[in-house]
Amino acid sequence: MLSGDQDLPDGIGMARLAWTRLPTADGSAAAASTSTSAPQDELFVGAVESLDYEVIENYAYREEQAQRSKFWVPYYIMLKWFFALLIGVGTGLAAIFINLAVENFSGWKFTLTFKIIQHSYFVGFLVYILLNLALVFSSVYIITQFAPAAAGSGIPEIKGYLNGVDTHGILLFRTLVGKIFGSIGSVGGGLALGKEGPLVHTGACIASLLGQGGSAKYHLNSRWVQIFESDRDRRDLVTCGCAAGVAAAFRAPVGGVLFALEEVTSWWRSHLMWRVFFTSAVVAVVVRSAMNWCNSGKCGHFGAGGFIIWDISGGQEDYSYQELLPVAIIGVIGGLLGALFNQLTLYITKWRRTYLHKKGKRVQIFEACLISLITSTVSFVLPLLRKCSPCPELEANSGIQCPHPPGTDGNFVNFYCSKDNEYNDLATIFFNSQDDAIRNLFSAKTFHEYSAQSLITFLVMFYSLAVVTFGTAVPAGQFVPGIMIGSTYGRLVGMSVVKFYKKLNVDEGTYALLGAASFLGGSMRMTVSLCVIMVEITNNLQLLPLIMLVLLISKAVGDFFNEGLYEEQARLKGIPLLDSRPKQIMRNMSARDACKNQKVVCLPRVSRVIDIISVLRSNNHNGFPIVDRGQNGEQLVIGLILRSHLLVLLQSKVDFQNTPFPCGPGVLNRHNFSDFVKPPSSKGKSIDDIHLTDDELGLYLDLAPFLNPSPYIVPEDMSLAKVYNLFRQLGLRHIFVVPRPSRVVGLITRKDLLLEEDGDTVTTELQSTTVRAHLNGKTAGGNPHLQRPLLDSLMIEQ
């Protein structure tokens, strides 16, 4: 048995303990079935825990299924759609609140600063620094003191959750609050990060809290909605929340669905696709309604900006085959810079976690404030060193004004210019909100707005700031910084193309878009979802082939050097993700090789309470095989019981008995299936929470009614690659590895799974071919549940 959450070098989160050996044919002795192995050093103990996506079909589960009426299934399906609606509305409202707050804080900050610099640039500089510092301090203080799990983007943790690994604290109510208010402070404070990644985490938190009925700790819960008690149902809700977060961040509902499908989920099915699509559509309606309301001027500085939409439909409408070469060059640059970004952030984050953050919360607060001071100084001082340029001649109907009025969003910012008809191209990017800066870089029909020197200066400085800022103790997304970096060098390439192909209708803003796509593809390694998101946020379908080309090239170049940003960060945080494909070395390994030279921890069907306590205290394993004696005296496996279920039984004490014999049928009605459900917002019960008297320790406990009688089983010579695929695709936590069976009971084909319901009975269309014509259903020991030989058997556990 793989018992524990130990990792193999190939990345499977499983341990490798063998079954306790039993007497063999020649009568050789074996260890007792209750023997335990010594506790092992496990990499992720206390940090993450595997989720139980498998249905535990114990007696309590079957009893609950039998008691449900025929109206329960329609009610259950209706609730799923209703919760999808609630998730969409909740995530949309959260995104509206974050965007309104960020836009207004940024608007007030720039308006006040521009008013002051009309009289004194030094005073304006101090005010600008202090305002940014106050916002960043509020963000890092919330994170360090209230919600540590809200730091970062949250996407690696959510990706791990949907992959089958739960990181404690990521879906708490306080994490949701910290994510919302922390994002407002960090993004409004001008740091080189975005709010789009945190919005994905926000949507997942909203979905999880709705699924569990709220937060019991803060007395914000309702029992009537606590129907989604299994990890499988919560996984569906969190998937809807992830898609809703992307749809709200980019106003890209289709992109949100594809993001959930491509980037974060490890499995998919058509029914979930419909609900995710519905959730994203609800988010789009909510966000659009808010924008229409804000366009009337009721939202302060929130107007044309705010929600990301960079419309470049008025720019380049077509492209020539001669532009394929510079487009390919953009893809290569994006792959190189994206891979370099991933590697640099990995090194810096590892150093930060190893040396810096171990010194306490004050050091984390000081670090974030120091980066805020550096960022504010760079964004204010560098434009002062740049010489202003005269306003170009613009078309009368272009809708662009030069210079733009101070304190408002737009191109051609007049900053430290001696004449009224001049503008500062570096201030147009630096001294502006990120959304407005990207909108300026994407803008069409603004030739020669930026000089190559200003773009290179901004690229080097902002790239460095983004690398250093990533990993600080604030909510931080990398979508918008990546778009800013990519659009900068994309515009540089566009300027070169304009000069070289003078006769072609080339727009610099188009190449800025392609550069943004290339850097995101080179860093995050997304293709389909990112392509759709870029098309949706720019409202330009003509450039779809070019976007696809740069994404393919940038991803291929980036994959040559390292993994994607989220995979690297997940590994750094100790989240054992199972990749979509097994390693090549697994093709030459068997299931037995994965768990050889180890011992398993077994429990007999009727165990003494003190023995169970001893086993739970001596190791951190989360699953234990249960064995029983057959009619001929041989020991058989009758199922698997989880550690969490044992803790529930020990804490309730109602199933303790005085005799070491199997219990009668009356004990089976003492528990409901909901008694064994682990709250998603807590670590669950611990062995330290169990307090028993000496008399209770001497009693017995029959484990048969509470175990999983039908765990997944593989033969010992199955290739580890097939085990890997089975493990990942089914979302398993344990797999039994047993000797190859000596006889065949039956053979199930696709036709045997085509069932027809006829009233209250279910009949098969075609019967399977069986070795024996008649099965009496009885097994050794009289137990109709799963009973299998335990000779040299093994188990794999995640």
CSV table of N, CA and C in Angstrom, one decimal, residues 597-648:
chain,number,residue,atom,x,y,z
A,597,ASN,N,9.5,-3.2,-1.5
A,597,ASN,CA,10.4,-3.1,-0.3
A,597,ASN,C,9.8,-2.2,0.8
A,598,GLN,N,8.5,-2.2,0.9
A,598,GLN,CA,7.8,-1.5,1.9
A,598,GLN,C,6.7,-2.4,2.6
A,599,LYS,N,6.3,-1.9,3.7
A,599,LYS,CA,5.2,-2.6,4.4
A,599,LYS,C,4.0,-1.8,4.5
A,600,VAL,N,2.8,-2.4,4.5
A,600,VAL,CA,1.6,-1.7,4.5
A,600,VAL,C,1.1,-1.8,6.0
A,601,VAL,N,0.2,-0.8,6.3
A,601,VAL,CA,-0.4,-0.8,7.6
A,601,VAL,C,-1.8,-1.3,7.5
A,602,CYS,N,-2.1,-2.5,8.0
A,602,CYS,CA,-3.4,-3.1,7.9
A,602,CYS,C,-4.1,-3.1,9.3
A,603,LEU,N,-5.4,-3.2,9.2
A,603,LEU,CA,-6.3,-3.3,10.4
A,603,LEU,C,-7.2,-4.5,10.2
A,604,PRO,N,-7.4,-5.3,11.3
A,604,PRO,CA,-8.4,-6.4,11.2
A,604,PRO,C,-9.8,-5.8,11.2
A,605,ARG,N,-10.8,-6.6,10.8
A,605,ARG,CA,-12.2,-6.1,10.7
A,605,ARG,C,-12.6,-5.6,12.1
A,606,VAL,N,-12.5,-6.4,13.1
A,606,VAL,CA,-12.8,-6.0,14.5
A,606,VAL,C,-11.5,-5.7,15.2
A,607,SER,N,-11.3,-4.5,15.4
A,607,SER,CA,-10.0,-4.0,16.0
A,607,SER,C,-10.3,-3.4,17.4
A,608,ARG,N,-9.3,-3.6,18.3
A,608,ARG,CA,-9.3,-2.9,19.6
A,608,ARG,C,-9.1,-1.4,19.4
A,609,VAL,N,-9.8,-0.7,20.2
A,609,VAL,CA,-9.7,0.8,20.1
A,609,VAL,C,-8.3,1.3,20.3
A,610,ILE,N,-7.6,0.7,21.3
A,610,ILE,CA,-6.3,1.1,21.6
A,610,ILE,C,-5.3,0.8,20.4
A,611,ASP,N,-5.6,-0.3,19.7
A,611,ASP,CA,-4.8,-0.6,18.5
A,611,ASP,C,-5.0,0.4,17.4
A,612,ILE,N,-6.2,0.8,17.2
A,612,ILE,CA,-6.5,1.9,16.2
A,612,ILE,C,-5.8,3.2,16.6
A,613,ILE,N,-5.9,3.5,17.8
A,613,ILE,CA,-5.3,4.8,18.3
A,613,ILE,C,-3.7,4.7,18.1
A,614,SER,N,-3.2,3.6,18.4
A,614,SER,CA,-1.7,3.4,18.2
A,614,SER,C,-1.3,3.5,16.7
A,615,VAL,N,-2.1,2.9,15.8
A,615,VAL,CA,-1.8,3.0,14.4
A,615,VAL,C,-1.9,4.5,13.9
A,616,LEU,N,-3.0,5.2,14.3
A,616,LEU,CA,-3.2,6.6,13.9
A,616,LEU,C,-2.1,7.5,14.4
A,617,ARG,N,-1.6,7.2,15.6
A,617,ARG,CA,-0.5,8.1,16.2
A,617,ARG,C,0.8,7.8,15.6
A,618,SER,N,1.1,6.6,15.1
A,618,SER,CA,2.4,6.2,14.7
A,618,SER,C,2.7,6.5,13.3
A,619,ASN,N,1.7,7.0,12.5
A,619,ASN,CA,2.0,7.3,11.1
A,619,ASN,C,1.0,8.3,10.6
A,620,ASN,N,1.2,8.9,9.5
A,620,ASN,CA,0.4,9.9,8.9
A,620,ASN,C,-0.4,9.4,7.7
A,621,HIS,N,-0.5,8.0,7.6
A,621,HIS,CA,-1.2,7.5,6.4
A,621,HIS,C,-2.7,7.8,6.5
A,622,ASN,N,-3.3,7.9,5.3
A,622,ASN,CA,-4.7,8.3,5.2
A,622,ASN,C,-5.7,7.2,4.8
A,623,GLY,N,-5.1,6.0,4.5
A,623,GLY,CA,-6.0,4.9,4.2
A,623,GLY,C,-5.4,3.6,4.7
A,624,PHE,N,-6.3,2.7,5.1
A,624,PHE,CA,-5.8,1.5,5.7
A,624,PHE,C,-6.7,0.3,5.2
A,625,PRO,N,-6.0,-0.7,4.6
A,625,PRO,CA,-6.7,-1.9,4.2
A,625,PRO,C,-7.3,-2.7,5.4
A,626,ILE,N,-8.5,-3.2,5.3
A,626,ILE,CA,-9.1,-4.0,6.3
A,626,ILE,C,-9.2,-5.4,5.9
A,627,VAL,N,-8.7,-6.3,6.8
A,627,VAL,CA,-8.6,-7.7,6.5
A,627,VAL,C,-9.5,-8.5,7.4
A,628,ASP,N,-9.9,-9.7,6.9
A,628,ASP,CA,-10.8,-10.6,7.7
A,628,ASP,C,-10.5,-12.0,7.4
A,629,ARG,N,-10.8,-12.9,8.3
A,629,ARG,CA,-10.5,-14.3,8.1
A,629,ARG,C,-11.6,-15.0,7.3
A,630,GLY,N,-11.2,-15.8,6.3
A,630,GLY,CA,-12.2,-16.5,5.5
A,630,GLY,C,-12.6,-17.8,6.1
A,631,GLN,N,-13.4,-18.6,5.4
A,631,GLN,CA,-13.9,-19.9,5.9
A,631,GLN,C,-12.8,-20.9,6.1
A,632,ASN,N,-11.8,-20.8,5.2
A,632,ASN,CA,-10.7,-21.7,5.3
A,632,ASN,C,-9.5,-21.2,6.2
A,633,GLY,N,-9.7,-20.0,6.8
A,633,GLY,CA,-8.7,-19.5,7.7
A,633,GLY,C,-7.7,-18.5,7.1
A,634,GLU,N,-7.8,-18.4,5.7
A,634,GLU,CA,-6.9,-17.5,5.0
A,634,GLU,C,-7.4,-16.0,5.3
A,635,GLN,N,-6.5,-15.1,5.2
A,635,GLN,CA,-6.8,-13.7,5.4
A,635,GLN,C,-7.2,-13.0,4.1
A,636,LEU,N,-8.3,-12.3,4.1
A,636,LEU,CA,-8.8,-11.7,2.9
A,636,LEU,C,-9.0,-10.2,3.1
A,637,VAL,N,-8.8,-9.5,2.0
A,637,VAL,CA,-9.1,-8.0,2.0
A,637,VAL,C,-10.5,-7.8,1.8
A,638,ILE,N,-11.2,-7.0,2.7
A,638,ILE,CA,-12.6,-6.8,2.5
A,638,ILE,C,-12.9,-5.3,2.2
A,639,GLY,N,-11.8,-4.5,2.1
A,639,GLY,CA,-12.0,-3.1,1.7
A,639,GLY,C,-11.0,-2.1,2.3
A,640,LEU,N,-11.3,-0.9,2.2
A,640,LEU,CA,-10.4,0.2,2.6
A,640,LEU,C,-11.1,1.2,3.5
A,641,ILE,N,-10.5,1.6,4.6
A,641,ILE,CA,-11.1,2.7,5.4
A,641,ILE,C,-10.2,3.9,5.5
A,642,LEU,N,-10.8,5.1,5.5
A,642,LEU,CA,-10.0,6.3,5.5
A,642,LEU,C,-9.7,6.7,7.0
A,643,ARG,N,-8.6,7.4,7.1
A,643,ARG,CA,-8.2,7.9,8.4
A,643,ARG,C,-9.3,8.8,9.0
A,644,SER,N,-9.9,9.7,8.1
A,644,SER,CA,-10.9,10.6,8.6
A,644,SER,C,-12.1,9.9,9.1
A,645,HIS,N,-12.5,8.8,8.5
A,645,HIS,CA,-13.6,8.0,9.0
A,645,HIS,C,-13.3,7.3,10.3
A,646,LEU,N,-12.1,6.9,10.5
A,646,LEU,CA,-11.7,6.3,11.8
A,646,LEU,C,-11.8,7.3,12.9
A,647,LEU,N,-11.4,8.5,12.6
A,647,LEU,CA,-11.5,9.6,13.6
A,647,LEU,C,-12.9,9.9,14.0
A,648,VAL,N,-13.8,9.9,13.0
A,648,VAL,CA,-15.2,10.1,13.3
A,648,VAL,C,-15.8,9.1,14.2
